[in-house]
Every structure is written in C-alpha cells, then in structure tokens.
Short mmCIF file of C-alpha atoms in Angstrom, two decimals:
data_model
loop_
_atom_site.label_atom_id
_atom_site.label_comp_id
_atom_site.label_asym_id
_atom_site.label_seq_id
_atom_site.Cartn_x
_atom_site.Cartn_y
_atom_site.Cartn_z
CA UNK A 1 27.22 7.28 -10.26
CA UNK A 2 24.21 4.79 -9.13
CA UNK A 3 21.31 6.65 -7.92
CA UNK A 4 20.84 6.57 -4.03
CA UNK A 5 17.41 5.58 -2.27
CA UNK A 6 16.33 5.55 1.46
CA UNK A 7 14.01 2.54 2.35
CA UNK A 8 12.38 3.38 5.26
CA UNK A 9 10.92 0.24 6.61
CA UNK A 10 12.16 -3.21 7.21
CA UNK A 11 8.96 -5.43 6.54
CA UNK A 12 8.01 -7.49 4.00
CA UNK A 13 7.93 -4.38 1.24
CA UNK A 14 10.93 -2.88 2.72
CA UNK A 15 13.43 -5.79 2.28
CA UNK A 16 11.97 -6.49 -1.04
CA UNK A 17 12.35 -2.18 -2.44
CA UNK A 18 16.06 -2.46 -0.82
CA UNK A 19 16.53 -6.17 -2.70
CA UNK A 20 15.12 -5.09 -5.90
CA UNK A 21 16.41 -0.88 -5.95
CA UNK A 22 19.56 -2.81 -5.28
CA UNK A 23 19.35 -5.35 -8.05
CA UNK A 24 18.93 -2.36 -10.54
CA UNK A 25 21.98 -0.80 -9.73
CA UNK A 26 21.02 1.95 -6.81
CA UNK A 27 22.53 2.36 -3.42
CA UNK A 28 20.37 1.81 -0.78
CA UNK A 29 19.86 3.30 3.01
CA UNK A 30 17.24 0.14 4.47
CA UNK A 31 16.23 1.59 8.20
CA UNK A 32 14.47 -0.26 10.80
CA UNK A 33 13.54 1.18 13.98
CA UNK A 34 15.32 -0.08 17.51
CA UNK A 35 13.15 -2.87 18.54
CA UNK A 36 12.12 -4.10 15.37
CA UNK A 37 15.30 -4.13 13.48
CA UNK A 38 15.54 -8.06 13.77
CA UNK A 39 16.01 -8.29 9.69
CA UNK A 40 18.89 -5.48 10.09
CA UNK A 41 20.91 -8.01 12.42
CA UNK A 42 19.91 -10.88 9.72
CA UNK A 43 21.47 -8.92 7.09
CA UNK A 44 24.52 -7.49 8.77
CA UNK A 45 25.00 -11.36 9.62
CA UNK A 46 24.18 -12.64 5.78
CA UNK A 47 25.76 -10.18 4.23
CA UNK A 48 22.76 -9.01 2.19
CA UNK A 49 19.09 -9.90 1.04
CA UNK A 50 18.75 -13.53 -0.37
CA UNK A 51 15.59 -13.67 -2.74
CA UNK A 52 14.70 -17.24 -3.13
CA UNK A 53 14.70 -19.56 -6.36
CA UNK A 54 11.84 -21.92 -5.16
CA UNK A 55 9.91 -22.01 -2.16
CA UNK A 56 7.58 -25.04 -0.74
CA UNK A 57 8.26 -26.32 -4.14
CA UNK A 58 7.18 -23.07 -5.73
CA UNK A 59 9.03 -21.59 -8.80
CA UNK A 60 9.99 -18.29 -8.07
CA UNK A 61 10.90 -15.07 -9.68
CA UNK A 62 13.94 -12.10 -9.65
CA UNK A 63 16.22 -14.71 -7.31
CA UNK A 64 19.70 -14.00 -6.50
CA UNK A 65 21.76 -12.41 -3.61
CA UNK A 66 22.03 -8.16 -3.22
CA UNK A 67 24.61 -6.83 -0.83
CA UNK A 68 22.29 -3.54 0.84
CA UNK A 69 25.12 -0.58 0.77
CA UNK A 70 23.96 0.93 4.05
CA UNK A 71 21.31 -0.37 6.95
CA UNK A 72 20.64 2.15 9.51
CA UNK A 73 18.64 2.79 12.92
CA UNK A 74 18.96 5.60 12.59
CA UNK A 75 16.57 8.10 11.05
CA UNK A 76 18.77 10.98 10.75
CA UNK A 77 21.36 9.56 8.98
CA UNK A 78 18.69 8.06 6.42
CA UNK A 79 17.19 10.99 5.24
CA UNK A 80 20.36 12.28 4.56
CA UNK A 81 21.03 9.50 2.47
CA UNK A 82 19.25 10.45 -0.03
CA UNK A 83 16.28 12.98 -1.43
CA UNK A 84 14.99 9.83 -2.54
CA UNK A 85 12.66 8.64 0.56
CA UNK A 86 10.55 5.50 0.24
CA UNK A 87 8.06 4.33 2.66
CA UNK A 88 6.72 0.65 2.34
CA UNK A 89 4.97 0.48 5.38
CA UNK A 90 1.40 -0.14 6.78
CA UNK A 91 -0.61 2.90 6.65
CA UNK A 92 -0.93 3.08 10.82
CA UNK A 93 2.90 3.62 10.91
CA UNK A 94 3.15 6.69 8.38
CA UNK A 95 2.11 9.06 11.09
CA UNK A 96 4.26 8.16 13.70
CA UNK A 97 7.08 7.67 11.42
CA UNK A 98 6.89 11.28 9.24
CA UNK A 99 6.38 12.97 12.64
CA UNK A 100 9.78 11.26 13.74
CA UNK A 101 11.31 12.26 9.96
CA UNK A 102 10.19 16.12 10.39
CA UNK A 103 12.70 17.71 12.26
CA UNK A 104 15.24 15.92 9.92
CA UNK A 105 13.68 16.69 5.86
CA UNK A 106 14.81 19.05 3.61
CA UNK A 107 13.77 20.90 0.98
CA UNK A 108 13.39 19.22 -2.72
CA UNK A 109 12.81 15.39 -0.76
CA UNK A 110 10.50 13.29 -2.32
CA UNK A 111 8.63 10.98 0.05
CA UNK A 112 6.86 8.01 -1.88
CA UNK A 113 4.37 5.98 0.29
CA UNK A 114 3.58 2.23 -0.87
CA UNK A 115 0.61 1.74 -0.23
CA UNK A 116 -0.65 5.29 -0.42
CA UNK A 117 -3.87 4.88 1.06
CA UNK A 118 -4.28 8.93 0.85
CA UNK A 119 -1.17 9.13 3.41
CA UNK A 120 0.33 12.06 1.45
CA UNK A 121 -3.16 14.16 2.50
CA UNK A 122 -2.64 13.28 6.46
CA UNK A 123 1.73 13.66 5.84
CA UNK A 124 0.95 17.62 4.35
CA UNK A 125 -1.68 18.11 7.16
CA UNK A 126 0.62 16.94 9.70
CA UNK A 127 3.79 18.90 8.26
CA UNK A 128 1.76 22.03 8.25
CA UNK A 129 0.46 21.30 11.88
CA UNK A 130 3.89 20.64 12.98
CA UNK A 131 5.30 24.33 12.04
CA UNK A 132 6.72 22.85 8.89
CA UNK A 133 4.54 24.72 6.49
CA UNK A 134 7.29 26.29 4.15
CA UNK A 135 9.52 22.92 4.03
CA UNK A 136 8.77 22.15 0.42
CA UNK A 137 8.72 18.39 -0.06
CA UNK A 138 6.74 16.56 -3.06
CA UNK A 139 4.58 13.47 -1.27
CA UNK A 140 3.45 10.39 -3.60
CA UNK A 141 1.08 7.96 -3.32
CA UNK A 142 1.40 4.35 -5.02
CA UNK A 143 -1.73 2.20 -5.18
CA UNK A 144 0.00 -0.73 -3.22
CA UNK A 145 3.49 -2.31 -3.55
CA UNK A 146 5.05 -3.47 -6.19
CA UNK A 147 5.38 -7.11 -5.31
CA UNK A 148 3.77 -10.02 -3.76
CA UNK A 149 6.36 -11.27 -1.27
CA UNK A 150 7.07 -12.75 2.45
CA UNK A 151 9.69 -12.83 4.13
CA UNK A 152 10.60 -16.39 4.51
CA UNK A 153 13.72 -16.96 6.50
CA UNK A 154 16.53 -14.50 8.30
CA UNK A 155 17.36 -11.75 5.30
CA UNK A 156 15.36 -14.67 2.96
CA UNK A 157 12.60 -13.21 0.64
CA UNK A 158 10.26 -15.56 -1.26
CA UNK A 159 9.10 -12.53 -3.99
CA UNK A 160 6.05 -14.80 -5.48
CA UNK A 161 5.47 -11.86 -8.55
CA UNK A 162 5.26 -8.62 -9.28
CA UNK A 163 2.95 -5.92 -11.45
CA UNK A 164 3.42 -5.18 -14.97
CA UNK A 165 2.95 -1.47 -13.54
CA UNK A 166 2.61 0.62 -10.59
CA UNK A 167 0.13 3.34 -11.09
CA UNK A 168 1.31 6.61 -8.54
CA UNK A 169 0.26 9.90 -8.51
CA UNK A 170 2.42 13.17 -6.28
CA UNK A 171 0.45 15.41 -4.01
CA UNK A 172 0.50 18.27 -5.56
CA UNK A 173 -0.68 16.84 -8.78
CA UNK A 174 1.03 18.68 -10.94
CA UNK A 175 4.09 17.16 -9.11
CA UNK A 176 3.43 13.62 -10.61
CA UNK A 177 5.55 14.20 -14.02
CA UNK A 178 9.49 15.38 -11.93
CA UNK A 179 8.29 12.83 -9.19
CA UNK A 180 7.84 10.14 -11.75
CA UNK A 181 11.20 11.02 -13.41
CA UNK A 182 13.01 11.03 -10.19
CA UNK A 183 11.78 7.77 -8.58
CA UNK A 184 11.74 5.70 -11.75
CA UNK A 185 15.49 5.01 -12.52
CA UNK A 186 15.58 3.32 -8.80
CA UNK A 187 12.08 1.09 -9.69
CA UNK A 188 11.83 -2.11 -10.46
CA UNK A 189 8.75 -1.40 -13.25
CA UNK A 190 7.16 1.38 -14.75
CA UNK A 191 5.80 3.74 -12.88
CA UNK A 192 1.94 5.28 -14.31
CA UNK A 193 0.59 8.37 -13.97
CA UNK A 194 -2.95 8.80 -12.08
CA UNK A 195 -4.51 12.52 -12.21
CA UNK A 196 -4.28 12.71 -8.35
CA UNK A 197 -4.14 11.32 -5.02
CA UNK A 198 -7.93 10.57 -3.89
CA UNK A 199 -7.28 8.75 -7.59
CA UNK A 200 -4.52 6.77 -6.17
CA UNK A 201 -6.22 6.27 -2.92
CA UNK A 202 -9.43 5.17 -4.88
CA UNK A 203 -8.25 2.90 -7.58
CA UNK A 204 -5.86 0.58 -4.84
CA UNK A 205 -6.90 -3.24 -5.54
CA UNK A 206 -6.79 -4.83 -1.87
CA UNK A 207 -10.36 -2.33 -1.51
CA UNK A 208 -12.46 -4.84 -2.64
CA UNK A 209 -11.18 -8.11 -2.09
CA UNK A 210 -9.14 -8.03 1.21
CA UNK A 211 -11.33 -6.47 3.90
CA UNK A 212 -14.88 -7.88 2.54
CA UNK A 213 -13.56 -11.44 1.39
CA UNK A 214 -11.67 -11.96 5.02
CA UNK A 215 -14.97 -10.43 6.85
CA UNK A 216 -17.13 -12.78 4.70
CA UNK A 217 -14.76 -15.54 5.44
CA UNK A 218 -13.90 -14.82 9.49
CA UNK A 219 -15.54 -18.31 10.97
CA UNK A 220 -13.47 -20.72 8.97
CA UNK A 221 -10.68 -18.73 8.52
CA UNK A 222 -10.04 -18.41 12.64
CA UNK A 223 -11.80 -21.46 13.13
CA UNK A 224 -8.99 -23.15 10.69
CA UNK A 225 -6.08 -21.02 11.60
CA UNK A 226 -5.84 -19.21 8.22
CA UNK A 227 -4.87 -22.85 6.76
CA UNK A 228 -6.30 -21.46 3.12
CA UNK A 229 -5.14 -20.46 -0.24
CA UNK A 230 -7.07 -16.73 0.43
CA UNK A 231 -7.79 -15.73 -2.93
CA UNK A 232 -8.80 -19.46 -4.63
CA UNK A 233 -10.56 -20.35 -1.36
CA UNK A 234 -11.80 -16.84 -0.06
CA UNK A 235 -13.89 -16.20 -3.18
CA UNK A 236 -16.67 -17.98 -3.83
CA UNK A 237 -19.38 -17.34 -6.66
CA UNK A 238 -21.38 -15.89 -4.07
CA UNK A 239 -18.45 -14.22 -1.98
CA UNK A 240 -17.39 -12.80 -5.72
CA UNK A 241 -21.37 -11.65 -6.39
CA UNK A 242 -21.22 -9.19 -2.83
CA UNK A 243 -17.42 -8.09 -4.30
CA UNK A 244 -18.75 -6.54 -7.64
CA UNK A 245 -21.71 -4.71 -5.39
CA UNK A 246 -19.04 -3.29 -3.45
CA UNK A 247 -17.05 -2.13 -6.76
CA UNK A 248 -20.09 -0.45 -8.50
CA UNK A 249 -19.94 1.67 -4.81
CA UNK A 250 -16.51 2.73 -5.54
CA UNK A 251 -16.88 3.68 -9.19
CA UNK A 252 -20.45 5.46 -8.46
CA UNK A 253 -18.31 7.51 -5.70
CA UNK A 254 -16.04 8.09 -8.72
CA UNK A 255 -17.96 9.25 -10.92
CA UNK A 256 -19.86 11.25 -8.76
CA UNK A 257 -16.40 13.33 -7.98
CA UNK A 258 -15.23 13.62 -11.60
CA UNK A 259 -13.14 10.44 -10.82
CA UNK A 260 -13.12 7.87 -14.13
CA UNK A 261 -11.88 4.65 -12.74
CA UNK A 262 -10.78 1.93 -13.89
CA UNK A 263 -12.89 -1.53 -13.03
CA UNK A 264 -11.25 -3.82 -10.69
CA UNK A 265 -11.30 -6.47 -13.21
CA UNK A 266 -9.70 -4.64 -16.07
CA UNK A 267 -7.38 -3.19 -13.37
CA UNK A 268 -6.11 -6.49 -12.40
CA UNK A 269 -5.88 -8.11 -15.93
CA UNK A 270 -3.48 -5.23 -16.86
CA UNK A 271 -1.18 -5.26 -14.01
CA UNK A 272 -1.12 -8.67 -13.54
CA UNK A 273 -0.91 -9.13 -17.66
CA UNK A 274 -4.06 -11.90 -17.12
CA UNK A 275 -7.03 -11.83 -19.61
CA UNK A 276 -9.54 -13.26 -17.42
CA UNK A 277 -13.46 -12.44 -17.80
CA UNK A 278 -14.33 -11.72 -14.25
CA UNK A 279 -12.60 -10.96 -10.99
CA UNK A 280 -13.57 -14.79 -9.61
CA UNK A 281 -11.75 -15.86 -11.97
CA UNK A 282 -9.34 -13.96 -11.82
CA UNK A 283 -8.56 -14.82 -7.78
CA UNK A 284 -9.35 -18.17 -8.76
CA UNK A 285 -6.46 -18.67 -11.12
CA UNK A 286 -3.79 -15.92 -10.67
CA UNK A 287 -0.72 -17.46 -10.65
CA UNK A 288 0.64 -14.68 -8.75
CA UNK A 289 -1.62 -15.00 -5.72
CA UNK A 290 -1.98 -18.53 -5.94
CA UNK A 291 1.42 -19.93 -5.29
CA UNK A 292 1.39 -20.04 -1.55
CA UNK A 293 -1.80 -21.03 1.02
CA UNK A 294 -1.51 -17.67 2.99
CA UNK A 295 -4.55 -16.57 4.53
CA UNK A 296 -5.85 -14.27 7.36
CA UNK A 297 -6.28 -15.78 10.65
CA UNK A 298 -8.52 -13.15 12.46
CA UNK A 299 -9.85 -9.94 11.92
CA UNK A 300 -6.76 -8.25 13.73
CA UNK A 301 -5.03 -8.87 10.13
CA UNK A 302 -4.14 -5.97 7.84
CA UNK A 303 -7.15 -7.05 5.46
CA UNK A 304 -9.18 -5.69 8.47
CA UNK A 305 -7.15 -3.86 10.32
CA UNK A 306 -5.57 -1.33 7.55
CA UNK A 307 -7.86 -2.12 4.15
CA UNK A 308 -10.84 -1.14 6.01
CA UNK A 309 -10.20 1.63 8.22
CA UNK A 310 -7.79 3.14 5.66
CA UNK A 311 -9.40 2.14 2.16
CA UNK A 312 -13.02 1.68 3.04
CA UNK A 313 -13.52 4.13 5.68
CA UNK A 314 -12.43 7.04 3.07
CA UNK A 315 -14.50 5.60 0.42
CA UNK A 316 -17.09 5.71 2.67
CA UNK A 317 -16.67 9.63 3.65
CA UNK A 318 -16.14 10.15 0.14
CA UNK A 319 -19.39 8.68 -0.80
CA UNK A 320 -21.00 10.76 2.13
CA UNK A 321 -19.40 14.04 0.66
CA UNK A 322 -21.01 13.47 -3.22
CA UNK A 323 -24.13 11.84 -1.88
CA UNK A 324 -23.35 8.48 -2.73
CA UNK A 325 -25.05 5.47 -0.74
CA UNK A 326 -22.36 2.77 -0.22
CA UNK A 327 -24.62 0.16 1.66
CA UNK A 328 -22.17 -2.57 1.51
CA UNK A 329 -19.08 -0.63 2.40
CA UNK A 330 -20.94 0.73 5.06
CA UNK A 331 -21.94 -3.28 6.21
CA UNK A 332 -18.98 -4.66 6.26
CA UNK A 333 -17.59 -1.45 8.14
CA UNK A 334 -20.06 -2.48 11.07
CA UNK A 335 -19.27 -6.28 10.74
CA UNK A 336 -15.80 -5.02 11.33
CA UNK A 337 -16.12 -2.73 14.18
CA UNK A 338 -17.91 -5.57 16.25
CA UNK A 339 -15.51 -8.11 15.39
CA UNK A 340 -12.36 -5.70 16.73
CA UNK A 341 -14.57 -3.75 19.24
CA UNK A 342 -13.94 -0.25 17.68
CA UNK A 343 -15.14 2.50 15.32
CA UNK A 344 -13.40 2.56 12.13
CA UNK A 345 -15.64 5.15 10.97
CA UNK A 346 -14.01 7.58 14.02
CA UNK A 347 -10.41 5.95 13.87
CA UNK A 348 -9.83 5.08 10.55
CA UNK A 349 -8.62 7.49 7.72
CA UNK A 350 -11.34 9.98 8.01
CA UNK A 351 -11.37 13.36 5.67
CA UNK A 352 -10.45 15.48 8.80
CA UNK A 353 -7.57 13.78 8.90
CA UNK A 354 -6.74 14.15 5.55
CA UNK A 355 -6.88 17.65 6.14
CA UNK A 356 -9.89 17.71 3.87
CA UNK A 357 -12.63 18.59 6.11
CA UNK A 358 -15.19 21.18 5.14
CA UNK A 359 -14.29 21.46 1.48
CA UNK A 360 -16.72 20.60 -1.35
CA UNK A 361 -15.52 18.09 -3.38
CA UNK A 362 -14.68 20.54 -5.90
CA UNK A 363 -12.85 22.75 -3.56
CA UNK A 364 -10.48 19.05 -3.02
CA UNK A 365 -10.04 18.45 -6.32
CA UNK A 366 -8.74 21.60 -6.79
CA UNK A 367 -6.91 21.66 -3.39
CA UNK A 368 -4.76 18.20 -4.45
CA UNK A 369 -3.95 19.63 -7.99
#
C-alpha cells in the first residue's frame, strides 16, 4: 500500500512535493485554497503535474508526467487524507492556514513546514492559545525546500535542481528520530537530523544571501525590472565581503546559545555537492542557481518580505537574548523597514510570537527539547 501525504499548498513548492511524493510512489492530497486554486483547475484540465525536460534552452532534471491522486479545496477532507501533513508555503501563510487546520487535526499528525523559519514555535503557541493544548501533534521544521523550481506554464514545473539533503529537526526535539522515519519514505532525498528547531530556524541558507544581497542590490534591480541572473549578478566581491560579516553574526549568536553551526559555505558545498572555496564563488558558479535569470524586482519580494522579517528578525532577538551585537543584521533590518514603510522588528517573527518570551536561553533550549 503506497504511503499517503497531504500537500497543503499549491505554489511553487507545493506542485513540486505533490510532483515529486508522487513520482516516488505516494498518494497525494494537493489543496489550494478557493481563490487561489488556479493550478488545481490546470491540473484537473492536464490531467496531472508536467515537470519539464528543458526550459529556455536549459537542461533540466526529474522530468516526466505524475497523475496527483486527489486535489482538494477543501481543508477538511485533506487532513483526513492523511497523518502525513506537509506545508510548503511562505512563512506569512502558516498562521492563517494552521488556525483554519485546528478544528480539523487529530492526534498522532505530523505537520512538516518547508521552510521552517521557527513556524513550529508560533503553530504550538497558537494551538495552545486556541484551546487545543492536549491535541498531541509532532511539528517539524525543514531549513527550506527541497528544490529550486518555478512554475512555468498551467500544471508545468521547470524543477532547475535539488539538495543532496534536507536537514529538519521536530518540535519537540526528541520527536525528530519517529518524525524522520515517518516523513522519509514519501521524500524525494534524505532527510538530516538537526538537534532542534531554533537549529533549523538558524542554519536556513536564504539568511544570508537573499534579504542582504536584494537590499544591497534594490536600485538596479527595480530600476531594471529584476532582468538579472540574482545569484551571479547579485554578488559582487564587495556585496560577498558584507555577506560573510553578516554570517560571523549568525554563528557568534550560535555559539553564544550552545548552537554549533555549520558555515554557510560548507553548508552549501554539501547540499549542493559543490567544492567551492568561498560563498562568491559559490553563487557565482552554482549550476543549480544559475540556470535561469530570475531576480527580485522590489523589496515587496519574499527575499525582503519573508527572509527578513522571518529569518533576520529572529536572529536578531536571538542575538539580543545572549548579548550578541548583530550590527549588520540590524542595518539591513532598517534599510528594509524604510524601503516597505514598516517595522519588521514589531511584525516580523519576534520571540513573543514564538511563544518564547521571557525565557533565558537556557530555559528555550530546554523548552524545544
């Protein structure tokens, strides 16, 4: 009997997770929400997911055609599906959309969020808010997607690559092992290990390079439309100098909470399978992120939008907590609030809403294990 999975989502990720849980044999629920269930009416008309062969000329990988055994609009009816519940969405929607899935969970559901971004930390506060304190679910948090993918045309996925790995770790922590062995006959790669969530929400690659490359870059990129390879022509030896500031911020905050991380660079040689020497060269010849010119176009894109207020703002309270100065996280947070007119540092993914607030960082270590 093929394991069963709910993709709940119908974006980018979610077409690719029901395309490639598909391809390796499991049944899969794929629901989009009424009003933006466009690519639901693409597949019922298509018949399935089409991944493409070549695109703009492009070689491309894991092409074929996948039949989806069930797309729904309705959110009931997918969480019944399956205990199996992935989420492949932008980190704003995972509120919204787990306070919609409440009244409907069950007991022994796994709900796997990709990115993470420390979701699982504002899902358990909200499920204990909401009255639903004894409903005993395990959360887990991916460091990104799998894949690097678009969609291209109607139920037509260019999927440009994808990660040798996919490091995860389950709120609680010592969920991570059943949660791993669960989820992993449905994945398209290995799933790793990571000792807990703030881990997962720490060691996610876009934190560097997305939201201070695209602030770095904002003139020519709206000035030009986005009309740019991002990571060849985003990251200059300069642009690359202010990244590794940046990183030594993220490990200090690290190591300052018990944290060992791993460097970006070593990071992205391993799940990428590259052996570059630095991480300009590594944007500046990753095959994977190279294929297609796809850049930003203003800072109302997600490299703003979600990979600061969601990945540097709680970095940023993190580093506050342990008594870490993040200078240049804390820059390019203000860059970013005047080019959107807002306050990440108020509406982005701050430790209160995490349900962390208060707590030493010891007492949240030992709260997430």
């Amino acid at each position: 009997m093929a394991p069963r999975v709910s993709v709940i989502g119908s974006g980018n990720a979610g077409l690719t997770a029901a395309y490639h849980f598909t391809l390796q044999g499991a049944d899969v629920c794929l629901y989009g929400a009424t009003g933006f269930d466009q690519p639901l009416a693409d597949i019922e008309k298509c018949g399935g997911i089409k991944a493409l062969a070549s695109f703009n000329d492009v070689p491309l990988t894991y092409s074929g055609f996948q039949a989806i055994d069930k797309v729904s609009r309705d959110l009931e009816e997918t969480i019944l599906y399956s205990d199996l519940l992935v989420l492949p969405v932008p980190s704003f929607a995972q509120e919204p959309l787990f306070t919609s899935m409440l009244p409907h969970l069950r007991d022994g559901q796994i709900i796997m969020l990709m990115p993470g971004n420390y979701g699982s930390l504002v899902l358990n506060r909200i499920k204990n808010d909401q009255g639903y304190k004894d409903l005993n679910l395990i959360f887990v948090d991916a460091i990104s997607i799998p894949w690097a993918t678009r969609i291209v045309g109607p139920a037509e996925l260019a999927i440009l690559g994808m990660k040798e790995f996919l490091p995860v770790s389950a709120l609680p922590a010592s969920k991570t092992a059943e949660a791993i062995k669960a989820l992993q006959p449905v994945m398209p790669l290995p799933l790793k290990p990571l000792d807990n969530v703030i881990e997962a929400g720490l060691e996610n690659i876009n934190f560097g390079g997305h939201p201070l490359l695209t602030t770095l870059n904002m003139g020519l990129l709206e000035n030009y439309d986005g009309q740019f390879n991002y990571y060849k022509d985003c990251c200059s030896i300069s642009t690359a100098k202010a990244a590794a500031v940046m990183e030594q911020e993220r490990l200090a905050i690290g190591k300052a909470l018990g944290i060992s991380l791993l460097p970006e660079l070593e990071a992205m040689n391993a799940l990428y399978a590259m052996d570059c020497e630095s991480v300009y060269e590594v944007n500046r010849t990753s095959e994977t992120h190279g294929k297609l010119n796809s850049a930003p176009n203003s800072a109302n894109n997600r490299y703003i939008t979600e990979d600061a207020a969601y990945l540097l703002v709680p970095c940023y309270e993190l580093g506050q907590l342990a008594g870490v100065d993040t200078p240049l996280i804390t820059s390019c947070l203000h860059i970013d609030n005047a080019y959107n007119d807002t306050d990440y540092f108020t509406s982005g993914r701050t430790l209160k809403k995490m349900g962390l607030a208060n707590l030493s960082p010891q007492e949240i270590l030992e709260f997430i294990a």
